[in-house]
Amino acid sequence: MSFDTEVIKQGRGRAIRVDISTDNFATILHRYSDVAGELDGSNMYSARVVGMGPVKRAFGNNRIAASSTTSLRLDNADGAVDWICGRENIDSAARARFRIYVVLYEAGAAESGFSAKMLGEFVLSSWPTQNNTAVDLQLADDFMGKLGAGLLLPTFADWMEVGTASNNPIIYGPGLPASLSINTPIQLAFGEDMLLALPHVIPVRNNGPGETYENTVIVPLYSTTDTSAVSQDLVRTVLVDKFTDPLFDSQAQLLDPGTTRSIRMLNRNWYAGGAVEDGSTPINTWRVEKSPAITKNGLSFRIVYLVVATNLGDQHFRGPVSPTEDPVDQARNKAYLTAFEQFAYQGGYSLDAVDGAGPAYRAKASRVLRWYVRVIVGSQVTNAPAVPESSFGIAHPVDVMRDLVSVYSSATVDTTSAARVKAGSPFAACSGVVQAWTERANTPNSPPPPMSLRQVLTELAQSSDFDVFIDWSGLIAFSSDVWDFTTATQASGLLAFSEADLSSMTRWVPSNGERGAPFNRVYFEGGKSNPSNEEDVPFQGPFDLADAEVPTSVMAIEMSLRQGWRPFRQQALDPWKWRSVDGVTRDRIRFRTKIGGLRLELGQYFRITWTRGSQVAGPYNAGGDASTGVIFQCEAITYSPTDDVVEIEAVWRDDTSTERQYLLDDETLLVRSKGATSGAVTVEDSNSVFVFGGTINLTSMGVQAGDIIVLRDSTQADDVFTRNRALRIVSVDTTNELTVDASAGLDFSYPLGGTIANADWSIVRSATTYPTAVSDPTNYPSGGDMYGKATAADGTYSNAETGNRLISG
């Protein structure tokens, strides 16, 4: 039985069920309820729950749901709950986790037909209190427990402990710049912007010349849990900012590896032997490596870093020198050589570290101030983009959140809601760093406390315009206010609340400080002023909304939005192209209803009718028919077990149902059949009659005149098109033969009797044979919203005659 089906039926019994575990639900230690019985159909529950507070789920103003709390009173007259009380049981209390359910059952001589909905998974928010007869527990959902802890990343000290001298350049102890500590955590990096790399490390070698990392410097980039082999294409561009030599150009110098990792400086390519000519061999100045596995906080990390050569030699970089060459150019060339060989941080190295690296490092000066590296993929694991030839990986914020939640915490992601939000915002992108090295600026030798996942997710969600919350099942879920394809196709089947279902209805426009407050002017804060230096911009704007209900000339209502995780290329463009932000004033409502309100989930759309009785017309009247009522989106749900009342808070979204977006329907619904399912095709009668071999029945497949047959001859090269055609079907002659329209001279150059391989043909519907409400009522309901070309002028779909129109958008 489905809970959502049973909860609206009369005569159902209701119980609160509590499962308690101290080993993360590998086993159930105690089973309590407010009704004794086998409430899960097999296990007995003791009636110890004598009171429970409301349970609330709600979106937060900062796009991260607030932690839900509740209270639980347990009967302890016989002392059976002493196991969680007092100092002697504090270990058990700390381990205790609580899953709370609402259970429905058919009441009778013997209860049966149990159906349950989990209200959430909870932990103690304070230690239990006890009196003579009862134990009182204060509980909080596990959102804070799993996401509120600090994110522990590997440090240099951890890196020193793994691998061997052949695969770990710092195993014997690195020569760290004075600004670094061996306890500095190595950052996570996501997205496509220039990454501030760590000031480089001089590898200290104890075994003399000939070692793997002799005469090199190491530039750590980021840490990752990705176990795949390292690719040299991970690093696309290196920016060194900047040399202090006065003869140098004041701008940072670009080192662009291309596919061979050659140096470019001031538009000059440097080649072995100093020659600058086409066909010469570029010098490989660095390579990308990945450290051995580092176990930290139960996770397996790897460090991605550059190995940069410093012993390239004068002859590699001097370039052509002649008596007529500009003396400044000669000096600049020589200065570049000196600077490139002297990779050292401005703060300098300790003399001990320099001596340990060998006398050749003693004269290394402070010339390179910072490194910036443009990388592909970075720390991303979930749906990491393939490494392209000449472009960069794009990180979708949903995928980054899934990585952060599923990899770095014990929480579980609701993949369905994640996929839906991602599909609704396919062009969303993010770029950011977790535990960034820039955070050490004021305390270089004392790394700041680790950021919590909650802090990271909050910044990411605010920059991405969607909500992160805990659903009724205790999963990390996602929601956006985009009226997407899924919502549109479900519009006719949304839950509906009529006047009789409501009590205590309240309506208001949110004020400043409330979620959803109206605004007409926007500032964006927390962005980057430059794609490489990561300096924050206090504010970007203002941007005035032309369609806001309140003009700025009447009253300026300002809104400040975060965009710290927005890629620089998006921040530099019109923000309305990238942000899901509008100036529409939206009502908020709050009402109470019966326990059937638990059918709703946060972010879900529903319909409501509010007439205020028969005396005065209501704001959401819709003729009194709840099934056609006004559309709202649920943003808060509170369930009170005391009286089985559910309080709903929601935001008005009725306008989104009329502002249709241009979305494609499911193209697989248009396919009648593909060649792989039947025999080959024989071409007959001047290329206009096709006979299908094998077991095939064109009639039962539904093939009609007007459909399109698509053919391809796989024996020809990809750039030959004389045997690649899409032809309209004129008639279906028999169960395995049809005639096509060849009047336009579409000669396939097939000899009579030629065949087309199984996998190289398909039959699809055309605009004149598109599905209808009769042929496919599930996917194409009459009067439903159709997204694509098969719609009427107003955007609705009814039948084939009104189809084949392109809507705006």
Coordinates of N, CA and C in Angstrom, one line a residue, residues 41-203:
G41 N 5.1 -4.6 10.4 CA 4.6 -5.9 9.9 C 5.2 -7.1 10.4
S42 N 6.3 -6.9 11.2 CA 7.0 -8.1 11.7 C 7.6 -7.9 13.1
N43 N 8.0 -6.7 13.5 CA 8.7 -6.5 14.8 C 7.8 -5.8 15.7
M44 N 7.8 -6.2 17.0 CA 7.0 -5.7 18.0 C 7.6 -4.3 18.5
Y45 N 6.7 -3.3 18.7 CA 7.1 -2.0 19.2 C 6.4 -1.8 20.6
S46 N 7.2 -1.4 21.5 CA 6.6 -1.1 22.9 C 6.0 0.3 22.9
A47 N 4.9 0.5 23.6 CA 4.2 1.8 23.7 C 4.9 2.7 24.7
R48 N 6.0 3.3 24.3 CA 6.8 4.2 25.3 C 6.7 5.6 24.9
V49 N 6.3 6.0 23.7 CA 6.2 7.4 23.2 C 4.9 8.0 23.8
V50 N 5.1 8.9 24.8 CA 4.0 9.5 25.4 C 3.8 11.0 25.0
G51 N 4.7 11.5 24.1 CA 4.6 12.8 23.6 C 5.7 13.1 22.6
M52 N 5.3 13.9 21.6 CA 6.2 14.3 20.5 C 5.9 15.6 20.0
G53 N 6.9 16.5 19.8 CA 6.7 17.8 19.3 C 6.5 17.8 17.8
P54 N 6.2 19.0 17.2 CA 6.0 19.1 15.7 C 7.4 18.9 15.0
V55 N 7.3 18.4 13.8 CA 8.4 18.2 12.9 C 8.3 19.2 11.8
K56 N 9.2 20.0 11.5 CA 9.1 21.0 10.5 C 10.3 20.8 9.5
R57 N 9.9 21.0 8.2 CA 10.9 21.0 7.1 C 10.6 22.3 6.4
A58 N 11.7 23.1 6.1 CA 11.5 24.4 5.4 C 12.7 24.8 4.7
F59 N 12.5 25.5 3.6 CA 13.6 26.2 2.9 C 14.1 27.3 3.7
G60 N 15.4 27.7 3.6 CA 15.9 28.8 4.4 C 16.2 30.0 3.5
N61 N 16.4 31.1 4.2 CA 16.7 32.3 3.4 C 18.0 32.2 2.7
N62 N 18.9 31.4 3.2 CA 20.2 31.3 2.6 C 20.3 30.1 1.7
R63 N 19.2 29.6 1.2 CA 19.1 28.5 0.3 C 19.5 27.2 0.9
I64 N 19.8 27.1 2.1 CA 20.1 25.8 2.8 C 19.1 25.7 3.9
A65 N 18.3 24.6 3.9 CA 17.3 24.4 4.9 C 17.8 24.5 6.3
A66 N 17.1 25.1 7.2 CA 17.5 25.1 8.6 C 17.3 23.7 9.2
S67 N 18.1 23.4 10.2 CA 18.0 22.1 10.9 C 16.7 22.0 11.6
S68 N 16.0 20.9 11.3 CA 14.7 20.6 11.9 C 14.9 20.0 13.3
T69 N 14.1 20.5 14.2 CA 14.1 20.0 15.6 C 12.8 19.5 16.1
T70 N 12.8 18.6 17.0 CA 11.6 18.1 17.7 C 11.9 17.6 19.0
S71 N 10.9 17.2 19.8 CA 11.1 16.7 21.1 C 10.4 15.4 21.2
L72 N 10.9 14.5 22.1 CA 10.3 13.2 22.3 C 10.3 12.9 23.8
R73 N 9.1 12.5 24.3 CA 9.0 12.0 25.7 C 8.8 10.5 25.7
L74 N 9.6 9.8 26.5 CA 9.5 8.4 26.6 C 9.1 7.9 28.0
D75 N 8.2 7.0 28.1 CA 7.8 6.4 29.4 C 8.9 5.6 29.9
N76 N 9.3 6.0 31.2 CA 10.4 5.3 31.8 C 10.1 4.9 33.2
A77 N 8.8 4.6 33.5 CA 8.4 4.2 34.8 C 9.1 2.9 35.3
D78 N 9.5 2.1 34.4 CA 10.1 0.8 34.8 C 11.6 0.9 34.6
G79 N 12.2 2.0 34.2 CA 13.6 2.2 34.1 C 14.2 1.6 32.9
A80 N 13.4 1.2 31.9 CA 13.9 0.6 30.7 C 14.6 1.5 29.8
V81 N 14.5 2.8 30.0 CA 15.1 3.8 29.1 C 16.3 4.4 29.8
D82 N 16.7 3.9 30.9 CA 17.9 4.4 31.6 C 19.2 4.3 30.8
W83 N 19.1 3.5 29.8 CA 20.3 3.2 29.0 C 20.9 4.4 28.3
I84 N 20.1 5.5 28.2 CA 20.5 6.7 27.5 C 20.7 7.9 28.4
C85 N 20.5 7.7 29.7 CA 20.6 8.8 30.7 C 21.8 8.8 31.5
G86 N 22.3 10.0 31.9 CA 23.4 10.1 32.8 C 24.8 10.0 32.3
R87 N 25.7 10.3 33.1 CA 27.1 10.3 32.7 C 27.6 8.9 32.3
E88 N 27.1 7.9 33.0 CA 27.6 6.6 32.7 C 27.1 6.0 31.4
N89 N 26.2 6.7 30.7 CA 25.6 6.3 29.4 C 25.9 7.3 28.3
I90 N 26.8 8.2 28.6 CA 26.9 9.3 27.6 C 27.4 8.8 26.3
D91 N 28.2 7.7 26.3 CA 28.7 7.1 25.0 C 27.5 6.5 24.2
S92 N 26.6 5.9 24.8 CA 25.4 5.4 24.1 C 24.5 6.5 23.6
A93 N 24.4 7.6 24.4 CA 23.6 8.7 24.0 C 24.3 9.4 22.7
A94 N 25.6 9.5 22.7 CA 26.3 10.1 21.6 C 26.1 9.3 20.3
R95 N 26.0 8.0 20.5 CA 25.9 7.1 19.3 C 24.5 7.0 18.8
A96 N 23.5 7.3 19.6 CA 22.1 7.1 19.3 C 21.6 7.9 18.1
R97 N 20.9 7.2 17.3 CA 20.2 7.8 16.1 C 18.8 7.4 16.1
F98 N 17.9 8.3 15.7 CA 16.5 8.0 15.7 C 15.8 8.2 14.4
R99 N 15.2 7.2 13.9 CA 14.3 7.3 12.7 C 12.9 7.3 13.1
I100 N 12.2 8.4 12.8 CA 10.8 8.6 13.2 C 9.9 8.4 12.0
Y101 N 8.8 7.7 12.2 CA 7.9 7.4 11.1 C 6.5 7.7 11.5
V102 N 5.7 8.1 10.6 CA 4.2 8.1 10.7 C 3.7 6.8 10.1
V103 N 3.0 6.0 10.8 CA 2.5 4.7 10.3 C 1.0 4.7 10.2
L104 N 0.5 4.2 9.1 CA -1.0 4.1 8.9 C -1.3 2.6 8.9
Y105 N -2.4 2.2 9.4 CA -2.8 0.8 9.4 C -4.3 0.6 9.4
E106 N -4.8 -0.5 9.0 CA -6.2 -0.8 9.0 C -6.5 -1.3 10.4
A107 N -7.3 -0.5 11.1 CA -7.7 -0.9 12.5 C -8.8 -1.9 12.5
G108 N -8.6 -2.8 13.4 CA -9.6 -3.9 13.6 C -9.2 -4.8 14.7
A109 N -9.8 -6.0 14.7 CA -9.4 -7.0 15.8 C -7.9 -7.2 15.7
A110 N -7.3 -7.3 14.5 CA -5.9 -7.4 14.4 C -5.4 -6.4 13.3
E111 N -4.6 -5.4 13.8 CA -4.1 -4.4 12.8 C -3.4 -5.1 11.7
S112 N -3.5 -4.5 10.5 CA -2.8 -5.0 9.3 C -2.6 -3.9 8.3
G113 N -2.0 -4.3 7.2 CA -1.8 -3.3 6.1 C -1.0 -2.1 6.5
F114 N 0.1 -2.3 7.1 CA 0.9 -1.1 7.5 C 1.5 -0.4 6.3
S115 N 1.5 1.0 6.4 CA 2.1 1.8 5.5 C 2.8 3.0 6.2
A116 N 4.1 3.3 5.9 CA 4.8 4.3 6.7 C 5.5 5.3 5.9
K117 N 5.6 6.5 6.4 CA 6.5 7.6 5.8 C 7.4 8.0 6.9
M118 N 8.7 8.0 6.5 CA 9.8 8.5 7.5 C 9.8 10.0 7.5
L119 N 9.7 10.5 8.8 CA 9.7 12.0 8.9 C 11.1 12.5 9.0
G120 N 12.1 11.6 9.1 CA 13.5 12.0 9.1 C 14.3 11.2 10.1
E121 N 15.6 11.4 10.0 CA 16.6 10.8 10.9 C 17.2 11.8 11.8
F122 N 17.2 11.5 13.1 CA 17.6 12.5 14.1 C 18.7 12.1 15.0
V123 N 19.3 13.0 15.6 CA 20.3 12.8 16.7 C 20.0 13.7 17.8
L124 N 20.6 13.4 19.0 CA 20.4 14.3 20.1 C 21.0 15.7 19.9
S125 N 20.2 16.7 20.2 CA 20.8 18.1 20.1 C 21.2 18.5 21.5
S126 N 20.8 17.9 22.5 CA 21.2 18.1 23.9 C 21.1 16.8 24.7
W127 N 21.8 16.6 25.8 CA 21.8 15.4 26.5 C 20.4 15.2 27.1
P128 N 20.0 13.9 27.3 CA 18.6 13.7 27.8 C 18.4 14.1 29.2
T129 N 17.2 14.5 29.5 CA 16.8 14.8 30.9 C 15.9 13.7 31.4
Q130 N 15.9 13.5 32.7 CA 15.2 12.3 33.3 C 14.5 12.7 34.6
N131 N 13.3 12.2 34.8 CA 12.6 12.4 36.1 C 12.2 11.0 36.6
N132 N 11.3 10.9 37.5 CA 10.9 9.6 38.1 C 10.3 8.7 37.1
T133 N 9.5 9.3 36.1 CA 8.7 8.4 35.2 C 9.0 8.5 33.7
A134 N 9.7 9.5 33.3 CA 9.9 9.8 31.9 C 11.3 10.3 31.6
V135 N 11.6 10.2 30.3 CA 12.9 10.7 29.7 C 12.5 11.6 28.6
D136 N 13.1 12.8 28.6 CA 12.8 13.8 27.6 C 14.0 14.0 26.7
L137 N 13.8 13.9 25.4 CA 14.9 14.0 24.4 C 14.6 15.2 23.5
Q138 N 15.6 16.0 23.3 CA 15.6 17.1 22.3 C 16.4 16.6 21.1
L139 N 15.7 16.5 19.9 CA 16.3 15.9 18.7 C 16.5 17.0 17.6
A140 N 17.5 16.8 16.8 CA 17.7 17.6 15.6 C 18.0 16.6 14.4
D141 N 17.5 17.0 13.3 CA 17.7 16.1 12.1 C 19.2 16.1 11.9
D142 N 19.7 15.1 11.1 CA 21.1 14.8 11.0 C 21.8 15.7 10.0
F143 N 21.1 16.7 9.5 CA 21.6 17.6 8.5 C 22.9 18.3 9.1
M144 N 22.8 18.8 10.3 CA 24.0 19.4 10.9 C 25.0 18.4 11.2
G145 N 24.6 17.2 11.7 CA 25.6 16.3 12.1 C 26.5 15.8 10.9
K146 N 25.9 15.6 9.8 CA 26.6 15.1 8.6 C 27.3 16.2 7.8
L147 N 26.7 17.4 7.8 CA 27.3 18.5 7.0 C 27.9 19.6 7.8
G148 N 27.7 19.6 9.1 CA 28.2 20.6 10.0 C 29.6 20.5 10.4
A149 N 30.2 19.3 10.3 CA 31.6 19.0 10.8 C 32.6 19.6 9.8
G150 N 33.8 19.9 10.3 CA 34.8 20.5 9.4 C 35.3 19.5 8.4
L151 N 35.6 20.0 7.2 CA 36.0 19.2 6.1 C 37.5 19.1 6.2
L152 N 38.0 17.9 6.5 CA 39.4 17.6 6.7 C 40.1 17.2 5.4
L153 N 41.1 18.0 5.0 CA 41.8 17.7 3.7 C 43.2 17.3 4.0
P154 N 43.9 16.6 3.1 CA 45.3 16.2 3.4 C 46.2 17.5 3.4
T155 N 47.2 17.3 4.2 CA 48.2 18.4 4.4 C 49.6 18.0 3.8
F156 N 50.5 18.9 3.9 CA 51.9 18.5 3.4 C 52.5 17.4 4.3
A157 N 52.1 17.5 5.6 CA 52.6 16.5 6.5 C 52.1 15.1 6.1
D158 N 50.8 15.0 5.7 CA 50.3 13.8 5.2 C 51.0 13.3 4.0
W159 N 51.2 14.2 3.1 CA 51.8 13.9 1.8 C 53.2 13.3 2.0
M160 N 54.0 13.8 3.0 CA 55.3 13.4 3.2 C 55.4 11.9 3.6
E161 N 54.3 11.4 4.0 CA 54.3 10.0 4.6 C 54.0 8.9 3.6
V162 N 53.7 9.2 2.4 CA 53.3 8.2 1.4 C 54.3 8.0 0.3
G163 N 54.3 6.9 -0.4 CA 55.1 6.7 -1.6 C 56.5 6.5 -1.3
T164 N 57.3 6.6 -2.4 CA 58.7 6.4 -2.4 C 59.4 7.6 -3.1
A165 N 60.7 7.6 -3.1 CA 61.4 8.7 -3.6 C 61.2 8.9 -5.1
S166 N 60.8 7.8 -5.8 CA 60.5 7.9 -7.2 C 59.1 8.4 -7.6
N167 N 58.2 8.5 -6.6 CA 56.9 9.0 -7.0 C 56.4 10.0 -6.0
N168 N 57.2 10.5 -5.0 CA 56.9 11.5 -4.1 C 58.0 12.5 -3.9
P169 N 57.9 13.7 -4.5 CA 59.0 14.6 -4.5 C 59.3 15.2 -3.2
I170 N 58.4 15.1 -2.2 CA 58.7 15.7 -0.9 C 58.7 14.6 0.2
I171 N 59.0 13.4 -0.1 CA 59.0 12.3 0.9 C 60.1 12.6 1.9
Y172 N 61.2 13.2 1.5 CA 62.3 13.5 2.5 C 62.1 14.8 3.2
G173 N 61.0 15.5 3.0 CA 60.8 16.8 3.6 C 61.1 17.9 2.6
P174 N 60.1 18.7 2.3 CA 60.2 19.7 1.3 C 60.9 21.0 1.8
G175 N 61.5 21.8 0.9 CA 61.9 23.1 1.3 C 60.7 24.0 1.1
L176 N 60.0 24.2 2.2 CA 58.8 25.1 2.1 C 59.1 26.5 2.2
P177 N 58.4 27.4 1.4 CA 58.5 28.8 1.6 C 58.2 29.2 3.1
A178 N 58.7 30.3 3.5 CA 58.5 30.7 4.9 C 57.0 30.9 5.2
S179 N 56.2 31.2 4.2 CA 54.8 31.5 4.4 C 53.9 30.2 4.6
L180 N 54.5 29.0 4.4 CA 53.8 27.8 4.5 C 54.1 27.0 5.8
S181 N 53.2 26.2 6.1 CA 53.3 25.2 7.2 C 53.1 23.8 6.7
I182 N 53.8 22.9 7.3 CA 53.5 21.5 6.8 C 52.1 21.0 7.1
N183 N 51.4 21.8 8.0 CA 50.0 21.5 8.3 C 49.0 22.2 7.4
T184 N 49.5 22.9 6.4 CA 48.6 23.6 5.5 C 47.8 22.5 4.7
P185 N 46.4 22.6 4.7 CA 45.6 21.7 3.9 C 45.7 22.0 2.5
I186 N 45.6 21.0 1.6 CA 45.7 21.2 0.2 C 44.3 21.2 -0.4
Q187 N 44.0 22.3 -1.1 CA 42.6 22.7 -1.4 C 41.9 21.7 -2.4
L188 N 40.6 21.8 -2.4 CA 39.8 21.2 -3.5 C 39.5 22.3 -4.5
A189 N 39.4 21.9 -5.7 CA 39.1 22.9 -6.8 C 38.1 22.4 -7.8
F190 N 37.1 23.2 -8.1 CA 36.1 22.8 -9.0 C 35.9 23.9 -10.1
G191 N 35.6 23.6 -11.3 CA 35.2 24.6 -12.3 C 36.3 24.9 -13.2
E192 N 36.2 26.0 -13.9 CA 37.0 26.3 -15.1 C 37.8 27.6 -15.0
D193 N 37.7 28.3 -13.9 CA 38.5 29.6 -13.9 C 40.0 29.3 -13.5
M194 N 40.8 30.3 -13.6 CA 42.2 30.2 -13.3 C 42.3 29.8 -11.8
L195 N 43.1 28.8 -11.5 CA 43.3 28.4 -10.1 C 44.5 28.9 -9.5
L196 N 44.4 29.6 -8.3 CA 45.6 30.0 -7.6 C 46.3 28.8 -7.0
A197 N 47.4 28.4 -7.6 CA 48.2 27.3 -7.1 C 49.0 27.7 -5.9
L198 N 49.4 26.7 -5.1 CA 50.2 27.0 -4.0 C 51.6 27.5 -4.4
P199 N 52.2 28.4 -3.6 CA 53.6 28.8 -3.9 C 54.4 27.5 -3.9
H200 N 55.3 27.4 -4.8 CA 56.0 26.1 -5.1 C 56.9 25.7 -4.0
V201 N 57.3 24.4 -4.1 CA 58.0 23.7 -3.1 C 59.3 23.2 -3.7
I202 N 60.5 23.5 -3.0 CA 61.7 22.9 -3.5 C 61.9 21.5 -2.9
P203 N 61.9 20.5 -3.7 CA 62.1 19.1 -3.2 C 63.5 18.9 -2.7

